[in-house]
């Protein structure tokens, strides 16, 4: 058992090191782009988002929460809806852990609406499933989520996407 944990820990360290190297490479590429261009600003925004994802995988803190808000503001300024949706998804669990359910629900609902506005129903369902899981986990009110779950099941079935349908079905467990 100790050996297995040691191997898991070593693998996690190696994955984090690899992710850090990839993020550094992306940051270097963005830095070499022409100054003050929308493409460079978007590239830098996505580097920050990658760093936030890595931080979330390791240990989310109030510092990362502040960075998430800054990334969201930058995504809005650059009109990068997908980056905004991604950072909102990253914020949801932290907000649930903090017991900030009103903010968690508002940001989750915003991300679902933005996904639908993009015309990406699979992304919208994925975000809605994430939010539903957190509502059930932290607010412990499955009965309130049942109608939403039935709606998501119908939408996933209509898209004929088995992986998405499985994700919705697994959200019940």
Coordinates of N, CA, C and O in Angstrom, one line a residue:
X1 N 0.8 -1.2 0.0 CA 0.0 0.0 0.0 C 0.9 1.3 0.0 O 0.6 2.2 -0.7
X2 N 1.9 1.3 0.8 CA 2.8 2.4 0.9 C 3.5 2.6 -0.5 O 3.7 3.7 -0.9
X3 N 3.9 1.5 -1.1 CA 4.6 1.6 -2.4 C 3.6 2.2 -3.4 O 4.0 3.1 -4.2
X4 N 2.4 1.8 -3.4 CA 1.4 2.3 -4.4 C 1.2 3.8 -4.2 O 1.1 4.6 -5.1
X5 N 1.1 4.2 -2.9 CA 1.0 5.7 -2.7 C 2.2 6.4 -3.1 O 2.1 7.5 -3.6
X6 N 3.4 5.9 -2.9 CA 4.6 6.5 -3.3 C 4.7 6.6 -4.8 O 5.1 7.7 -5.3
X7 N 4.3 5.6 -5.5 CA 4.2 5.7 -7.0 C 3.2 6.7 -7.4 O 3.5 7.5 -8.3
X8 N 2.0 6.7 -6.8 CA 1.0 7.8 -7.2 C 1.6 9.2 -7.0 O 1.4 10.1 -7.8
X9 N 2.3 9.4 -5.8 CA 2.8 10.7 -5.5 C 3.9 11.1 -6.5 O 3.9 12.2 -7.0
X10 N 4.8 10.1 -6.9 CA 5.8 10.4 -7.9 C 5.2 10.7 -9.2 O 5.7 11.6 -9.9
X11 N 4.2 10.0 -9.6 CA 3.5 10.3 -10.9 C 2.9 11.7 -10.9 O 2.9 12.4 -11.9
X12 N 2.2 12.0 -9.8 CA 1.6 13.4 -9.7 C 2.7 14.5 -9.8 O 2.5 15.5 -10.4
X13 N 3.8 14.2 -9.1 CA 4.9 15.2 -9.2 C 5.4 15.4 -10.6 O 5.7 16.5 -11.1
X14 N 5.6 14.2 -11.3 CA 6.0 14.2 -12.7 C 5.0 14.9 -13.6 O 5.4 15.7 -14.5
X15 N 3.7 14.7 -13.4 CA 2.7 15.3 -14.2 C 2.7 16.8 -13.9 O 2.5 17.6 -14.9
X16 N 2.8 17.2 -12.7 CA 2.8 18.7 -12.4 C 4.0 19.3 -13.0 O 4.0 20.4 -13.5
X17 N 5.2 18.6 -13.0 CA 6.4 19.2 -13.6 C 6.2 19.3 -15.1 O 6.6 20.3 -15.7
X18 N 5.6 18.3 -15.7 CA 5.3 18.4 -17.2 C 4.4 19.5 -17.5 O 4.6 20.2 -18.4
X19 N 3.3 19.6 -16.7 CA 2.3 20.7 -16.9 C 3.0 22.0 -16.8 O 2.8 22.9 -17.6
X20 N 3.8 22.2 -15.7 CA 4.5 23.5 -15.5 C 5.4 23.8 -16.7 O 5.5 24.9 -17.1
X21 N 6.1 22.8 -17.3 CA 7.0 23.0 -18.4 C 6.1 23.4 -19.6 O 6.5 24.3 -20.4
X22 N 5.0 22.8 -19.8 CA 4.1 23.1 -21.0 C 3.6 24.6 -20.8 O 3.5 25.3 -21.8
X23 N 3.2 24.9 -19.6 CA 2.7 26.3 -19.3 C 3.9 27.3 -19.6 O 3.6 28.3 -20.2
X24 N 5.1 27.0 -19.1 CA 6.2 27.9 -19.4 C 6.5 28.0 -20.9 O 6.8 29.2 -21.3
X25 N 6.4 27.0 -21.6 CA 6.6 27.0 -23.1 C 5.5 27.9 -23.7 O 5.8 28.7 -24.6
X26 N 4.2 27.7 -23.3 CA 3.1 28.6 -23.8 C 3.4 30.0 -23.5 O 3.1 30.9 -24.3
X27 N 3.8 30.3 -22.3 CA 4.1 31.7 -21.9 C 5.2 32.3 -22.7 O 5.2 33.4 -23.1
X28 N 6.2 31.5 -23.0 CA 7.3 31.9 -23.8 C 6.9 32.3 -25.2 O 7.3 33.3 -25.8
X29 N 6.0 31.4 -25.8 CA 5.5 31.7 -27.1 C 4.6 32.9 -27.1 O 4.8 33.8 -28.0
X30 N 3.8 33.1 -26.1 CA 3.0 34.3 -26.0 C 3.8 35.6 -25.9 O 3.6 36.6 -26.5
X31 N 4.9 35.5 -25.1 CA 5.8 36.6 -24.9 C 6.5 37.1 -26.2 O 6.8 38.2 -26.4
X32 N 6.7 36.1 -27.1 CA 7.4 36.4 -28.4 C 6.5 37.0 -29.4 O 6.9 37.5 -30.5
X33 N 5.2 37.0 -29.1 CA 4.2 37.5 -30.1 C 4.3 39.1 -30.1 O 4.8 39.7 -29.1
X34 N 3.8 39.7 -31.2 CA 3.9 41.1 -31.3 C 3.2 41.8 -30.1 O 2.1 41.3 -29.7
X35 N 3.8 42.8 -29.6 CA 3.2 43.6 -28.5 C 1.9 44.2 -28.8 O 1.6 44.5 -29.9
X36 N 1.0 44.3 -27.8 CA -0.3 45.0 -27.8 C -1.1 44.5 -29.0 O -1.8 45.3 -29.6
X37 N -1.2 43.2 -29.2 CA -2.1 42.7 -30.2 C -3.1 41.8 -29.5 O -2.8 41.2 -28.5
X38 N -4.3 41.7 -30.1 CA -5.4 40.9 -29.5 C -4.9 39.4 -29.4 O -5.2 38.8 -28.4
X39 N -4.2 38.9 -30.4 CA -3.7 37.5 -30.3 C -2.8 37.3 -29.1 O -2.9 36.3 -28.4
X40 N -1.9 38.2 -28.9 CA -1.0 38.1 -27.8 C -1.7 38.2 -26.4 O -1.5 37.4 -25.5
X41 N -2.7 39.1 -26.3 CA -3.5 39.2 -25.1 C -4.2 38.0 -24.8 O -4.3 37.5 -23.7
X42 N -4.8 37.4 -25.9 CA -5.6 36.1 -25.7 C -4.6 35.0 -25.3 O -5.0 34.2 -24.4
X43 N -3.5 34.9 -25.9 CA -2.5 33.9 -25.6 C -2.1 34.0 -24.1 O -2.0 33.0 -23.4
X44 N -1.8 35.2 -23.7 CA -1.4 35.5 -22.3 C -2.6 35.1 -21.3 O -2.3 34.6 -20.2
X45 N -3.8 35.4 -21.7 CA -5.0 35.1 -20.9 C -5.0 33.6 -20.8 O -5.3 33.1 -19.6
X46 N -4.8 32.8 -21.8 CA -4.9 31.4 -21.7 C -3.8 30.8 -20.9 O -3.9 29.7 -20.3
X47 N -2.6 31.4 -20.9 CA -1.5 31.0 -20.1 C -1.9 31.1 -18.6 O -1.7 30.2 -17.8
X48 N -2.5 32.3 -18.3 CA -3.0 32.5 -16.9 C -4.0 31.4 -16.5 O -4.1 30.9 -15.4
X49 N -4.9 31.1 -17.5 CA -5.9 30.1 -17.2 C -5.3 28.7 -17.0 O -5.8 28.0 -16.1
X50 N -4.3 28.4 -17.8 CA -3.6 27.1 -17.6 C -3.0 27.1 -16.2 O -3.0 26.0 -15.5
X51 N -2.4 28.2 -15.8 CA -1.8 28.2 -14.4 C -2.8 28.0 -13.3 O -2.6 27.4 -12.3
X52 N -4.0 28.6 -13.6 CA -5.1 28.5 -12.6 C -5.6 27.1 -12.5 O -5.8 26.5 -11.5
X53 N -5.7 26.4 -13.7 CA -6.1 25.0 -13.7 C -5.1 24.1 -12.9 O -5.5 23.2 -12.2
X54 N -3.8 24.4 -13.1 CA -2.8 23.6 -12.4 C -2.9 23.9 -10.9 O -2.8 23.0 -10.1
X55 N -3.1 25.1 -10.5 CA -3.2 25.5 -9.1 C -4.4 24.8 -8.5 O -4.4 24.3 -7.4
X56 N -5.5 24.7 -9.3 CA -6.7 24.1 -8.8 C -6.5 22.6 -8.5 O -6.9 22.0 -7.6
X57 N -5.7 22.0 -9.4 CA -5.4 20.6 -9.3 C -4.6 20.3 -8.0 O -4.6 19.3 -7.4
X58 N -3.7 21.3 -7.7 CA -2.8 21.1 -6.5 C -3.5 21.5 -5.2 O -3.7 20.7 -4.3
X59 N -3.9 22.8 -5.1 CA -4.5 23.3 -3.9 C -5.0 24.7 -4.2 O -4.3 25.6 -4.3
X60 N -6.3 24.9 -4.2 CA -7.0 26.1 -4.5 C -6.9 27.0 -3.2 O -7.1 26.5 -2.1
X61 N -6.6 28.3 -3.4 CA -6.5 29.2 -2.2 C -7.2 30.5 -2.6 O -7.6 30.7 -3.7
X62 N -7.2 31.4 -1.6 CA -7.8 32.7 -1.9 C -7.0 33.5 -2.9 O -7.5 34.3 -3.6
X63 N -5.7 33.2 -3.0 CA -4.9 33.8 -4.0 C -5.3 33.4 -5.4 O -5.5 34.2 -6.3
X64 N -5.6 32.1 -5.6 CA -6.1 31.6 -6.9 C -7.5 32.1 -7.2 O -7.9 32.4 -8.3
X65 N -8.3 32.3 -6.1 CA -9.7 32.9 -6.3 C -9.6 34.3 -6.8 O -10.3 34.7 -7.7
X66 N -8.6 35.1 -6.3 CA -8.4 36.4 -6.8 C -8.0 36.4 -8.2 O -8.4 37.2 -9.1
X67 N -7.0 35.5 -8.6 CA -6.6 35.4 -9.9 C -7.7 35.0 -10.9 O -7.8 35.4 -12.0
X68 N -8.6 34.1 -10.4 CA -9.7 33.7 -11.2 C -10.6 34.9 -11.6 O -11.0 35.0 -12.7
X69 N -10.8 35.7 -10.6 CA -11.6 36.9 -10.9 C -10.9 37.9 -11.9 O -11.6 38.4 -12.8
X70 N -9.6 38.0 -11.7 CA -8.9 38.8 -12.7 C -8.9 38.2 -14.1 O -9.0 38.9 -15.1
X71 N -8.8 36.9 -14.2 CA -8.9 36.2 -15.5 C -10.3 36.4 -16.1 O -10.4 36.7 -17.3
X72 N -11.3 36.3 -15.3 CA -12.7 36.5 -15.8 C -12.8 37.9 -16.3 O -13.4 38.1 -17.4
X73 N -12.3 38.9 -15.6 CA -12.4 40.3 -16.1 C -11.7 40.5 -17.4 O -12.2 41.1 -18.3
X74 N -10.5 39.9 -17.5 CA -9.7 40.0 -18.7 C -10.4 39.2 -19.9 O -10.4 39.7 -21.0
X75 N -11.0 38.1 -19.6 CA -11.7 37.3 -20.6 C -12.9 38.2 -21.1 O -13.2 38.2 -22.3
X76 N -13.6 38.8 -20.2 CA -14.7 39.7 -20.6 C -14.2 40.9 -21.5 O -14.8 41.2 -22.5
X77 N -13.1 41.5 -21.1 CA -12.6 42.6 -21.8 C -12.2 42.2 -23.2 O -12.4 42.9 -24.2
X78 N -11.6 41.0 -23.3 CA -11.2 40.5 -24.6 C -12.3 39.8 -25.4 O -12.1 39.3 -26.5
X79 N -13.5 39.7 -24.8 CA -14.6 39.1 -25.4 C -14.3 37.6 -25.7 O -14.7 37.1 -26.8
X80 N -13.6 36.9 -24.8 CA -13.2 35.5 -25.0 C -14.2 34.7 -24.1 O -13.9 34.4 -23.0
X81 N -15.3 34.4 -24.7 CA -16.4 33.7 -24.0 C -16.0 32.3 -23.5 O -16.3 32.0 -22.3
X82 N -15.3 31.6 -24.3 CA -14.9 30.2 -23.8 C -13.9 30.3 -22.6 O -14.0 29.5 -21.7
X83 N -13.0 31.2 -22.6 CA -12.1 31.4 -21.5 C -13.0 31.8 -20.2 O -12.7 31.3 -19.1
X84 N -13.9 32.7 -20.4 CA -14.8 33.1 -19.3 C -15.6 31.9 -18.7 O -15.6 31.7 -17.5
X85 N -16.1 31.1 -19.6 CA -16.8 29.9 -19.2 C -15.9 28.9 -18.4 O -16.2 28.4 -17.3
X86 N -14.7 28.8 -18.9 CA -13.7 27.9 -18.3 C -13.3 28.4 -16.9 O -13.3 27.6 -15.9
X87 N -13.1 29.6 -16.8 CA -12.7 30.1 -15.4 C -13.9 30.1 -14.5 O -13.7 29.8 -13.3
X88 N -15.1 30.3 -15.0 CA -16.3 30.2 -14.1 C -16.4 28.8 -13.6 O -16.7 28.6 -12.4
X89 N -16.2 27.8 -14.5 CA -16.2 26.4 -14.0 C -15.2 26.1 -12.9 O -15.5 25.4 -12.0
X90 N -14.0 26.7 -13.1 CA -13.0 26.5 -12.1 C -13.4 27.1 -10.7 O -12.9 26.6 -9.7
X91 N -14.1 28.2 -10.7 CA -14.5 28.8 -9.5 C -15.6 28.1 -8.7 O -15.7 28.3 -7.5
X92 N -16.4 27.3 -9.3 CA -17.6 26.7 -8.7 C -17.3 25.9 -7.5 O -17.9 26.1 -6.4
X93 N -16.3 25.0 -7.6 CA -16.0 24.1 -6.4 C -15.5 24.9 -5.2 O -15.9 24.7 -4.1
X94 N -14.6 25.9 -5.5 CA -14.1 26.7 -4.4 C -15.2 27.5 -3.7 O -15.3 27.5 -2.5
X95 N -16.2 28.0 -4.5 CA -17.3 28.7 -3.9 C -18.2 27.8 -3.1 O -18.7 28.2 -2.0
X96 N -18.4 26.6 -3.6 CA -19.2 25.6 -2.8 C -18.5 25.3 -1.5 O -19.2 25.2 -0.5
X97 N -17.2 25.0 -1.5 CA -16.5 24.7 -0.3 C -16.6 25.9 0.7 O -16.7 25.7 1.9
X98 N -16.5 27.1 0.2 CA -16.6 28.3 1.0 C -18.1 28.5 1.5 O -18.3 29.4 2.4
X99 N -19.0 27.8 1.0 CA -20.4 28.0 1.4 C -21.1 29.2 0.8 O -22.1 29.7 1.2
X100 N -20.5 29.7 -0.3 CA -21.0 30.9 -1.0 C -21.9 30.4 -2.2 O -21.6 30.6 -3.3
X101 N -23.0 29.8 -1.8 CA -23.9 29.1 -2.7 C -24.5 30.1 -3.7 O -24.7 29.7 -4.9
X102 N -24.9 31.3 -3.2 CA -25.6 32.2 -4.1 C -24.6 32.6 -5.3 O -25.0 32.7 -6.4
X103 N -23.4 32.9 -4.9 CA -22.4 33.2 -5.9 C -22.1 32.0 -6.8 O -22.0 32.2 -8.1
X104 N -21.9 30.8 -6.2 CA -21.7 29.6 -7.0 C -22.8 29.4 -8.0 O -22.5 29.2 -9.2
X105 N -24.0 29.5 -7.6 CA -25.2 29.3 -8.5 C -25.2 30.4 -9.6 O -25.5 30.1 -10.7
X106 N -25.0 31.6 -9.2 CA -25.0 32.7 -10.2 C -24.0 32.5 -11.3 O -24.2 32.7 -12.5
X107 N -22.7 32.2 -10.8 CA -21.6 32.1 -11.8 C -21.9 30.8 -12.7 O -21.6 30.8 -13.9
X108 N -22.4 29.7 -12.0 CA -22.7 28.5 -12.8 C -23.8 28.7 -13.8 O -23.6 28.3 -15.0
X109 N -24.8 29.4 -13.4 CA -25.9 29.7 -14.3 C -25.4 30.6 -15.5 O -25.8 30.4 -16.6
X110 N -24.5 31.6 -15.1 CA -23.9 32.4 -16.2 C -23.2 31.6 -17.2 O -23.3 31.8 -18.4
X111 N -22.4 30.7 -16.7 CA -21.6 29.8 -17.6 C -22.5 29.0 -18.5 O -22.2 28.8 -19.7
X112 N -23.6 28.5 -18.0 CA -24.5 27.7 -18.8 C -25.1 28.6 -19.8 O -25.2 28.2 -21.0
X113 N -25.6 29.8 -19.5 CA -26.2 30.7 -20.4 C -25.2 31.1 -21.5 O -25.6 31.1 -22.7
X114 N -24.0 31.4 -21.1 CA -22.9 31.7 -22.1 C -22.7 30.6 -23.1 O -22.5 30.8 -24.3
X115 N -22.7 29.3 -22.6 CA -22.4 28.2 -23.4 C -23.6 28.0 -24.4 O -23.3 27.7 -25.6
X116 N -24.8 28.2 -23.9 CA -25.9 28.1 -24.9 C -25.9 29.3 -25.9 O -26.2 29.0 -27.1
X117 N -25.5 30.4 -25.5 CA -25.4 31.6 -26.4 C -24.3 31.3 -27.5 O -24.4 31.8 -28.6
X118 N -23.3 30.6 -27.1 CA -22.2 30.2 -28.1 C -22.8 29.2 -29.1 O -22.1 28.9 -30.1
X119 N -23.9 28.6 -28.8 CA -24.4 27.5 -29.6 C -23.8 26.2 -29.4 O -23.7 25.4 -30.3
X120 N -23.3 26.0 -28.2 CA -22.5 24.7 -27.9 C -23.3 24.0 -26.8 O -23.0 24.1 -25.6
X121 N -24.3 23.2 -27.2 CA -25.2 22.5 -26.2 C -24.4 21.5 -25.4 O -24.7 21.3 -24.2
X122 N -23.4 20.9 -26.0 CA -22.6 19.9 -25.2 C -21.9 20.6 -24.0 O -21.8 20.1 -22.9
X123 N -21.3 21.8 -24.3 CA -20.6 22.5 -23.3 C -21.6 23.0 -22.2 O -21.3 22.9 -21.0
X124 N -22.8 23.4 -22.7 CA -23.8 23.9 -21.7 C -24.2 22.7 -20.8 O -24.4 22.9 -19.6
X125 N -24.4 21.6 -21.4 CA -24.8 20.4 -20.5 C -23.7 20.1 -19.6 O -23.9 19.8 -18.4
X126 N -22.4 20.1 -20.1 CA -21.3 19.8 -19.2 C -21.2 20.7 -18.0 O -21.0 20.3 -16.9
X127 N -21.4 22.0 -18.3 CA -21.4 23.0 -17.2 C -22.5 22.8 -16.2 O -22.4 22.8 -15.0
X128 N -23.7 22.5 -16.8 CA -24.9 22.3 -16.0 C -24.7 21.1 -15.1 O -25.1 21.1 -13.9
X129 N -24.1 20.0 -15.6 CA -23.9 18.8 -14.8 C -22.9 19.1 -13.7 O -23.1 18.7 -12.5
X130 N -21.8 19.9 -14.0 CA -20.8 20.3 -12.9 C -21.6 21.0 -11.8 O -21.4 20.7 -10.6
X131 N -22.4 22.0 -12.2 CA -23.1 22.8 -11.2 C -24.1 22.0 -10.4 O -24.2 22.1 -9.2
X132 N -24.8 21.0 -11.1 CA -25.8 20.2 -10.4 C -25.0 19.3 -9.4 O -25.5 19.1 -8.3
X133 N -23.9 18.8 -9.8 CA -23.2 17.9 -8.8 C -22.8 18.7 -7.6 O -22.9 18.2 -6.4
X134 N -22.3 19.9 -7.8 CA -21.9 20.7 -6.6 C -23.2 21.1 -5.8 O -23.1 21.2 -4.6
X135 N -24.3 21.4 -6.4 CA -25.5 21.7 -5.7 C -25.9 20.6 -4.8 O -26.3 20.7 -3.6
X136 N -25.8 19.4 -5.4 CA -26.2 18.2 -4.7 C -25.2 17.9 -3.5 O -25.6 17.6 -2.4
X137 N -23.9 18.1 -3.9 CA -22.9 17.8 -2.9 C -22.9 18.7 -1.7 O -22.8 18.3 -0.6
X138 N -23.0 20.0 -2.0 CA -22.9 21.0 -0.9 C -24.2 21.5 -0.4 O -24.3 21.9 0.8
X139 N -25.2 21.5 -1.2 CA -26.5 22.0 -0.7 C -27.4 20.9 -0.3 O -28.5 21.1 0.3
X140 N -27.1 19.7 -0.7 CA -27.8 18.4 -0.3 C -29.3 18.6 -0.5 O -30.1 18.4 0.4
X141 N -29.7 18.9 -1.8 CA -31.1 19.0 -2.1 C -31.3 18.3 -3.5 O -31.5 19.0 -4.5
X142 N -31.3 17.0 -3.5 CA -31.5 16.3 -4.7 C -32.9 16.5 -5.3 O -33.0 16.6 -6.5
X143 N -33.9 16.6 -4.5 CA -35.2 16.8 -5.0 C -35.4 18.1 -5.8 O -36.1 18.1 -6.9
X144 N -34.6 19.2 -5.4 CA -34.7 20.4 -6.2 C -34.0 20.2 -7.5 O -34.4 20.9 -8.5
X145 N -33.0 19.4 -7.6 CA -32.2 19.2 -8.9 C -32.9 18.2 -9.8 O -32.5 18.1 -11.0
X146 N -33.8 17.4 -9.3 CA -34.4 16.3 -10.2 C -35.0 16.9 -11.5 O -34.7 16.3 -12.5
X147 N -35.8 17.9 -11.5 CA -36.3 18.4 -12.8 C -35.2 18.9 -13.7 O -35.3 18.6 -14.9
X148 N -34.2 19.5 -13.2 CA -33.0 19.9 -14.0 C -32.3 18.7 -14.6 O -31.9 18.7 -15.8
X149 N -32.2 17.7 -13.8 CA -31.5 16.4 -14.3 C -32.3 15.8 -15.4 O -31.8 15.4 -16.4
X150 N -33.7 15.8 -15.2 CA -34.5 15.2 -16.3 C -34.4 16.0 -17.6 O -34.3 15.4 -18.7
X151 N -34.3 17.3 -17.5 CA -34.1 18.2 -18.7 C -32.7 17.9 -19.3 O -32.6 17.8 -20.5
X152 N -31.7 17.8 -18.5 CA -30.4 17.5 -19.1 C -30.3 16.2 -19.7 O -29.6 16.0 -20.8
X153 N -31.0 15.2 -19.2 CA -31.0 13.9 -19.8 C -31.7 13.9 -21.1 O -31.2 13.3 -22.1
X154 N -32.8 14.7 -21.2 CA -33.5 14.8 -22.5 C -32.6 15.5 -23.6 O -32.5 15.1 -24.7
X155 N -31.9 16.6 -23.1 CA -31.0 17.3 -24.0 C -29.8 16.4 -24.5 O -29.4 16.4 -25.7
X156 N -29.2 15.7 -23.6 CA -28.1 14.8 -23.9 C -28.6 13.7 -24.9 O -27.9 13.3 -25.8
X157 N -29.7 13.1 -24.6 CA -30.3 12.1 -25.5 C -30.5 12.7 -26.9 O -30.2 12.0 -27.9
X158 N -31.0 13.9 -27.0 CA -31.3 14.5 -28.3 C -30.0 14.8 -29.1 O -30.0 14.7 -30.3
X159 N -28.9 15.0 -28.4 CA -27.6 15.2 -29.1 C -27.0 13.9 -29.5 O -26.0 13.9 -30.3
X160 N -27.5 12.8 -29.1 CA -27.0 11.5 -29.5 C -25.5 11.4 -29.2 O -24.7 11.0 -30.0
X161 N -25.1 11.8 -28.0 CA -23.7 11.8 -27.5 C -23.6 10.8 -26.3 O -23.9 11.2 -25.2
X162 N -23.2 9.6 -26.5 CA -23.2 8.6 -25.4 C -22.3 9.1 -24.2 O -22.7 8.8 -23.1
X163 N -21.2 9.7 -24.5 CA -20.3 10.1 -23.4 C -21.0 11.2 -22.5 O -20.9 11.2 -21.3
X164 N -21.6 12.1 -23.2 CA -22.3 13.2 -22.5 C -23.5 12.6 -21.7 O -23.7 13.0 -20.6
X165 N -24.2 11.7 -22.3 CA -25.4 11.0 -21.6 C -24.9 10.3 -20.4 O -25.5 10.4 -19.3
X166 N -23.7 9.6 -20.5 CA -23.2 8.9 -19.4 C -22.8 9.9 -18.3 O -23.0 9.6 -17.1
X167 N -22.2 11.0 -18.6 CA -21.8 12.0 -17.7 C -23.1 12.5 -16.9 O -23.0 12.7 -15.7
X168 N -24.2 12.7 -17.6 CA -25.4 13.2 -16.9 C -25.9 12.1 -16.0 O -26.3 12.4 -14.9
X169 N -25.9 10.9 -16.5 CA -26.4 9.8 -15.7 C -25.5 9.6 -14.4 O -26.1 9.3 -13.3
X170 N -24.2 9.7 -14.6 CA -23.3 9.6 -13.4 C -23.4 10.7 -12.4 O -23.1 10.5 -11.3
X171 N -24.0 11.8 -12.9 CA -24.1 12.9 -11.9 C -25.1 12.6 -10.8 O -25.1 13.3 -9.8
X172 N -25.9 11.6 -11.0 CA -26.9 11.2 -10.0 C -26.2 10.5 -8.8 O -26.8 10.3 -7.8
X173 N -25.0 10.0 -9.0 CA -24.4 9.1 -8.0 C -23.6 10.0 -7.0 O -23.2 11.0 -7.3

